mmCIF file of C-alpha atoms in Angstrom:
data_model
loop_
_atom_site.group_PDB
_atom_site.id
_atom_site.type_symbol
_atom_site.label_atom_id
_atom_site.label_comp_id
_atom_site.label_asym_id
_atom_site.label_seq_id
_atom_site.Cartn_x
_atom_site.Cartn_y
_atom_site.Cartn_z
ATOM 1 C CA UNK A 20 73.267 122.878 -16.977
ATOM 2 C CA UNK A 21 73.339 126.619 -17.399
ATOM 3 C CA UNK A 22 73.600 128.442 -20.741
ATOM 4 C CA UNK A 23 77.371 128.854 -20.505
ATOM 5 C CA UNK A 24 77.825 125.118 -19.884
ATOM 6 C CA UNK A 25 75.572 124.358 -22.853
ATOM 7 C CA UNK A 26 77.618 126.689 -25.051
ATOM 8 C CA UNK A 27 80.860 125.100 -23.871
ATOM 9 C CA UNK A 28 79.448 121.624 -24.523
ATOM 10 C CA UNK A 29 78.351 122.689 -27.987
ATOM 11 C CA UNK A 30 81.898 123.635 -28.925
ATOM 12 C CA UNK A 31 83.791 120.359 -28.684
ATOM 13 C CA UNK A 32 82.150 117.883 -26.334
ATOM 14 C CA UNK A 33 80.130 115.231 -28.217
ATOM 15 C CA UNK A 34 79.513 113.271 -25.013
ATOM 16 C CA UNK A 35 77.774 116.239 -23.407
ATOM 17 C CA UNK A 36 75.947 117.002 -26.664
ATOM 18 C CA UNK A 37 74.499 113.503 -26.452
ATOM 19 C CA UNK A 38 73.699 113.997 -22.768
ATOM 20 C CA UNK A 39 71.493 117.029 -23.427
ATOM 21 C CA UNK A 40 68.839 114.662 -24.778
ATOM 22 C CA UNK A 41 67.604 114.311 -21.206
ATOM 23 C CA UNK A 42 67.388 118.060 -20.551
ATOM 24 C CA UNK A 43 64.077 119.836 -20.725
ATOM 25 C CA UNK A 44 63.170 121.365 -24.067
ATOM 26 C CA UNK A 45 62.780 124.734 -22.327
ATOM 27 C CA UNK A 46 66.487 124.883 -21.468
ATOM 28 C CA UNK A 47 67.431 123.989 -25.055
ATOM 29 C CA UNK A 48 65.030 126.627 -26.432
ATOM 30 C CA UNK A 49 66.529 129.214 -24.101
ATOM 31 C CA UNK A 50 69.994 128.356 -25.420
ATOM 32 C CA UNK A 51 68.802 128.549 -29.043
ATOM 33 C CA UNK A 52 67.095 131.917 -28.607
ATOM 34 C CA UNK A 53 70.088 133.453 -26.819
ATOM 35 C CA UNK A 54 72.353 132.152 -29.594
ATOM 36 C CA UNK A 55 70.029 133.529 -32.289
ATOM 37 C CA UNK A 56 69.798 136.875 -30.491
ATOM 38 C CA UNK A 57 73.596 137.183 -30.475
ATOM 39 C CA UNK A 58 73.796 136.298 -34.179
ATOM 40 C CA UNK A 59 71.022 138.761 -34.977
ATOM 41 C CA UNK A 60 72.695 141.579 -33.038
ATOM 42 C CA UNK A 61 76.004 141.110 -34.845
ATOM 43 C CA UNK A 62 74.249 140.818 -38.225
ATOM 44 C CA UNK A 63 72.222 143.950 -37.515
ATOM 45 C CA UNK A 64 75.341 145.945 -36.665
ATOM 46 C CA UNK A 65 76.989 144.629 -39.834
ATOM 47 C CA UNK A 66 73.901 145.648 -41.827
ATOM 48 C CA UNK A 67 73.867 149.144 -40.337
ATOM 49 C CA UNK A 68 77.549 149.646 -41.110
ATOM 50 C CA UNK A 69 77.111 148.207 -44.607
ATOM 51 C CA UNK A 70 74.043 150.363 -45.227
ATOM 52 C CA UNK A 71 76.054 153.475 -44.409
ATOM 53 C CA UNK A 72 78.726 152.475 -46.920
ATOM 54 C CA UNK A 73 76.222 151.593 -49.628
ATOM 55 C CA UNK A 74 74.044 154.671 -49.248
ATOM 56 C CA UNK A 75 77.068 156.957 -49.245
ATOM 57 C CA UNK A 76 77.632 156.024 -52.889
ATOM 58 C CA UNK A 77 74.094 156.849 -54.038
ATOM 59 C CA UNK A 78 72.926 160.271 -52.976
ATOM 60 C CA UNK A 79 69.196 159.809 -53.673
ATOM 61 C CA UNK A 80 69.106 156.630 -51.625
ATOM 62 C CA UNK A 81 70.918 158.415 -48.809
ATOM 63 C CA UNK A 82 68.235 161.097 -48.623
ATOM 64 C CA UNK A 83 65.489 158.469 -48.652
ATOM 65 C CA UNK A 84 67.100 156.465 -45.862
ATOM 66 C CA UNK A 85 67.606 159.585 -43.744
ATOM 67 C CA UNK A 86 63.900 160.403 -44.064
ATOM 68 C CA UNK A 87 62.656 156.963 -42.981
ATOM 69 C CA UNK A 88 65.564 155.925 -40.769
ATOM 70 C CA UNK A 89 63.466 155.836 -37.603
ATOM 71 C CA UNK A 90 61.123 153.372 -39.320
ATOM 72 C CA UNK A 91 63.667 151.308 -41.221
ATOM 73 C CA UNK A 92 65.821 150.079 -38.338
ATOM 74 C CA UNK A 93 63.146 148.567 -36.051
ATOM 75 C CA UNK A 94 61.498 146.697 -38.929
ATOM 76 C CA UNK A 95 64.859 145.497 -40.202
ATOM 77 C CA UNK A 96 65.799 144.216 -36.744
ATOM 78 C CA UNK A 97 62.495 142.376 -36.308
ATOM 79 C CA UNK A 98 62.672 140.905 -39.814
ATOM 80 C CA UNK A 99 66.269 139.813 -39.264
ATOM 81 C CA UNK A 100 65.434 138.144 -35.939
ATOM 82 C CA UNK A 101 62.381 136.312 -37.290
ATOM 83 C CA UNK A 102 64.119 135.133 -40.457
ATOM 84 C CA UNK A 103 67.213 133.997 -38.525
ATOM 85 C CA UNK A 104 65.030 132.128 -36.032
ATOM 86 C CA UNK A 105 63.031 130.438 -38.782
ATOM 87 C CA UNK A 106 66.181 129.451 -40.668
ATOM 88 C CA UNK A 107 67.863 128.101 -37.523
ATOM 89 C CA UNK A 108 64.861 125.996 -36.469
ATOM 90 C CA UNK A 109 64.461 124.548 -39.968
ATOM 91 C CA UNK A 110 68.183 123.753 -40.062
ATOM 92 C CA UNK A 111 68.039 122.010 -36.671
ATOM 93 C CA UNK A 112 64.972 120.012 -37.704
ATOM 94 C CA UNK A 113 66.492 118.845 -40.997
ATOM 95 C CA UNK A 114 69.780 117.865 -39.398
ATOM 96 C CA UNK A 115 67.830 115.998 -36.700
ATOM 97 C CA UNK A 116 66.296 113.918 -39.507
ATOM 98 C CA UNK A 117 69.790 113.158 -40.810
ATOM 99 C CA UNK A 118 70.779 112.258 -37.251
ATOM 100 C CA UNK A 119 67.828 109.853 -37.075
ATOM 101 C CA UNK A 120 69.238 108.024 -40.105
ATOM 102 C CA UNK A 121 72.671 107.908 -38.477
ATOM 103 C CA UNK A 122 71.126 106.696 -35.213
ATOM 104 C CA UNK A 123 69.362 103.805 -36.942
ATOM 105 C CA UNK A 124 72.436 102.919 -39.025
ATOM 106 C CA UNK A 125 74.577 102.782 -35.871
ATOM 107 C CA UNK A 126 71.904 100.733 -34.054
ATOM 108 C CA UNK A 127 71.504 103.193 -31.196
ATOM 109 C CA UNK A 128 68.427 103.967 -29.118
ATOM 110 C CA UNK A 129 66.824 107.341 -29.265
ATOM 111 C CA UNK A 130 63.918 109.341 -30.576
ATOM 112 C CA UNK A 131 63.623 112.340 -32.855
ATOM 113 C CA UNK A 132 63.018 114.637 -29.873
ATOM 114 C CA UNK A 133 66.316 113.507 -28.312
ATOM 115 C CA UNK A 134 68.154 114.020 -31.578
ATOM 116 C CA UNK A 135 66.614 117.467 -32.009
ATOM 117 C CA UNK A 136 68.073 118.551 -28.675
ATOM 118 C CA UNK A 137 71.477 117.109 -29.537
ATOM 119 C CA UNK A 138 71.357 118.748 -32.964
ATOM 120 C CA UNK A 139 70.562 122.121 -31.405
ATOM 121 C CA UNK A 140 74.003 122.027 -29.808
ATOM 122 C CA UNK A 141 75.767 120.310 -32.708
ATOM 123 C CA UNK A 142 74.942 123.122 -35.153
ATOM 124 C CA UNK A 143 76.476 125.821 -32.956
ATOM 125 C CA UNK A 144 80.111 125.607 -34.112
ATOM 126 C CA UNK A 145 79.266 125.134 -37.800
ATOM 127 C CA UNK A 146 76.862 128.090 -37.626
ATOM 128 C CA UNK A 147 79.501 130.308 -36.025
ATOM 129 C CA UNK A 148 82.046 129.151 -38.593
ATOM 130 C CA UNK A 149 79.649 129.887 -41.478
ATOM 131 C CA UNK A 150 78.896 133.290 -39.966
ATOM 132 C CA UNK A 151 82.575 134.202 -39.711
ATOM 133 C CA UNK A 152 83.367 132.854 -43.184
ATOM 134 C CA UNK A 153 80.434 134.779 -44.673
ATOM 135 C CA UNK A 154 82.571 137.906 -44.382
ATOM 136 C CA UNK A 155 85.078 136.318 -46.793
ATOM 137 C CA UNK A 156 82.398 135.601 -49.429
ATOM 138 C CA UNK A 157 83.658 132.098 -50.250
ATOM 139 C CA UNK A 158 80.387 130.897 -51.791
ATOM 140 C CA UNK A 159 78.737 127.490 -51.716
ATOM 141 C CA UNK A 160 81.787 125.657 -50.352
ATOM 142 C CA UNK A 161 81.228 127.135 -46.902
ATOM 143 C CA UNK A 162 77.686 125.787 -46.748
ATOM 144 C CA UNK A 163 78.792 122.311 -47.778
ATOM 145 C CA UNK A 164 81.725 122.297 -45.349
ATOM 146 C CA UNK A 165 79.610 123.440 -42.398
ATOM 147 C CA UNK A 166 76.932 120.869 -43.235
ATOM 148 C CA UNK A 167 79.519 118.097 -43.243
ATOM 149 C CA UNK A 168 80.940 119.421 -39.971
ATOM 150 C CA UNK A 169 77.459 119.321 -38.417
ATOM 151 C CA UNK A 170 76.998 115.731 -39.571
ATOM 152 C CA UNK A 171 80.401 114.846 -38.085
ATOM 153 C CA UNK A 172 79.393 116.397 -34.738
ATOM 154 C CA UNK A 173 76.143 114.437 -34.825
ATOM 155 C CA UNK A 174 77.920 111.205 -35.705
ATOM 156 C CA UNK A 175 80.294 111.639 -32.763
ATOM 157 C CA UNK A 176 77.495 112.568 -30.351
ATOM 158 C CA UNK A 177 75.317 109.630 -31.437
ATOM 159 C CA UNK A 178 78.188 107.335 -30.514
ATOM 160 C CA UNK A 179 77.353 108.131 -26.882
ATOM 161 C CA UNK A 180 73.680 107.164 -27.221
ATOM 162 C CA UNK A 181 72.838 103.761 -25.698
ATOM 163 C CA UNK A 182 72.978 100.745 -28.001
ATOM 164 C CA UNK A 183 69.828 98.924 -29.034
ATOM 165 C CA UNK A 184 69.473 95.533 -27.390
ATOM 166 C CA UNK A 185 69.881 92.612 -29.766
ATOM 167 C CA UNK A 186 66.639 91.249 -31.168
ATOM 168 C CA UNK A 187 65.759 87.924 -29.554
ATOM 169 C CA UNK A 188 63.585 85.503 -31.457
ATOM 170 C CA UNK A 189 61.298 83.525 -29.180
ATOM 171 C CA UNK A 190 60.564 79.931 -30.085
ATOM 172 C CA UNK A 191 57.064 79.129 -31.258
ATOM 173 C CA UNK A 192 54.822 78.134 -28.394
ATOM 174 C CA UNK A 193 52.067 76.283 -30.072
#
């Protein structure tokens, strides 16, 4: 699967989200980093435009920013990328733990590493939704709604994981 196919699968295809468990971790990491880079670029542009609006209101701050502008932007971009990456990886890891609980409750076979890969795709739509809704400043409700949406995606994707075989009790041979 190429990156475009992974992105398409992450949008509305739980069966393919479950199927990515067999892909290499390198392909999933590539998808995650490209996704984070796009989010970071849009956030950085938003920050630059917002900084111009904010500093226009305070003249002293405007002079300060103009003096260190060449230094401010690269550090802000690096900080934004690192913090976004850290947040995204923590989010994927925590939701993979939730998925492990769902997996065991639904009596499906799988390991944490498989669920982590599936979760990496399952958080894409909720993350984009949260990013878009962040411009509306709706508060905590957005975070709760996107978390529930992620869990729904995981629940649907786990339905395509193979079932655990029934436990067979062997008679005592003694």
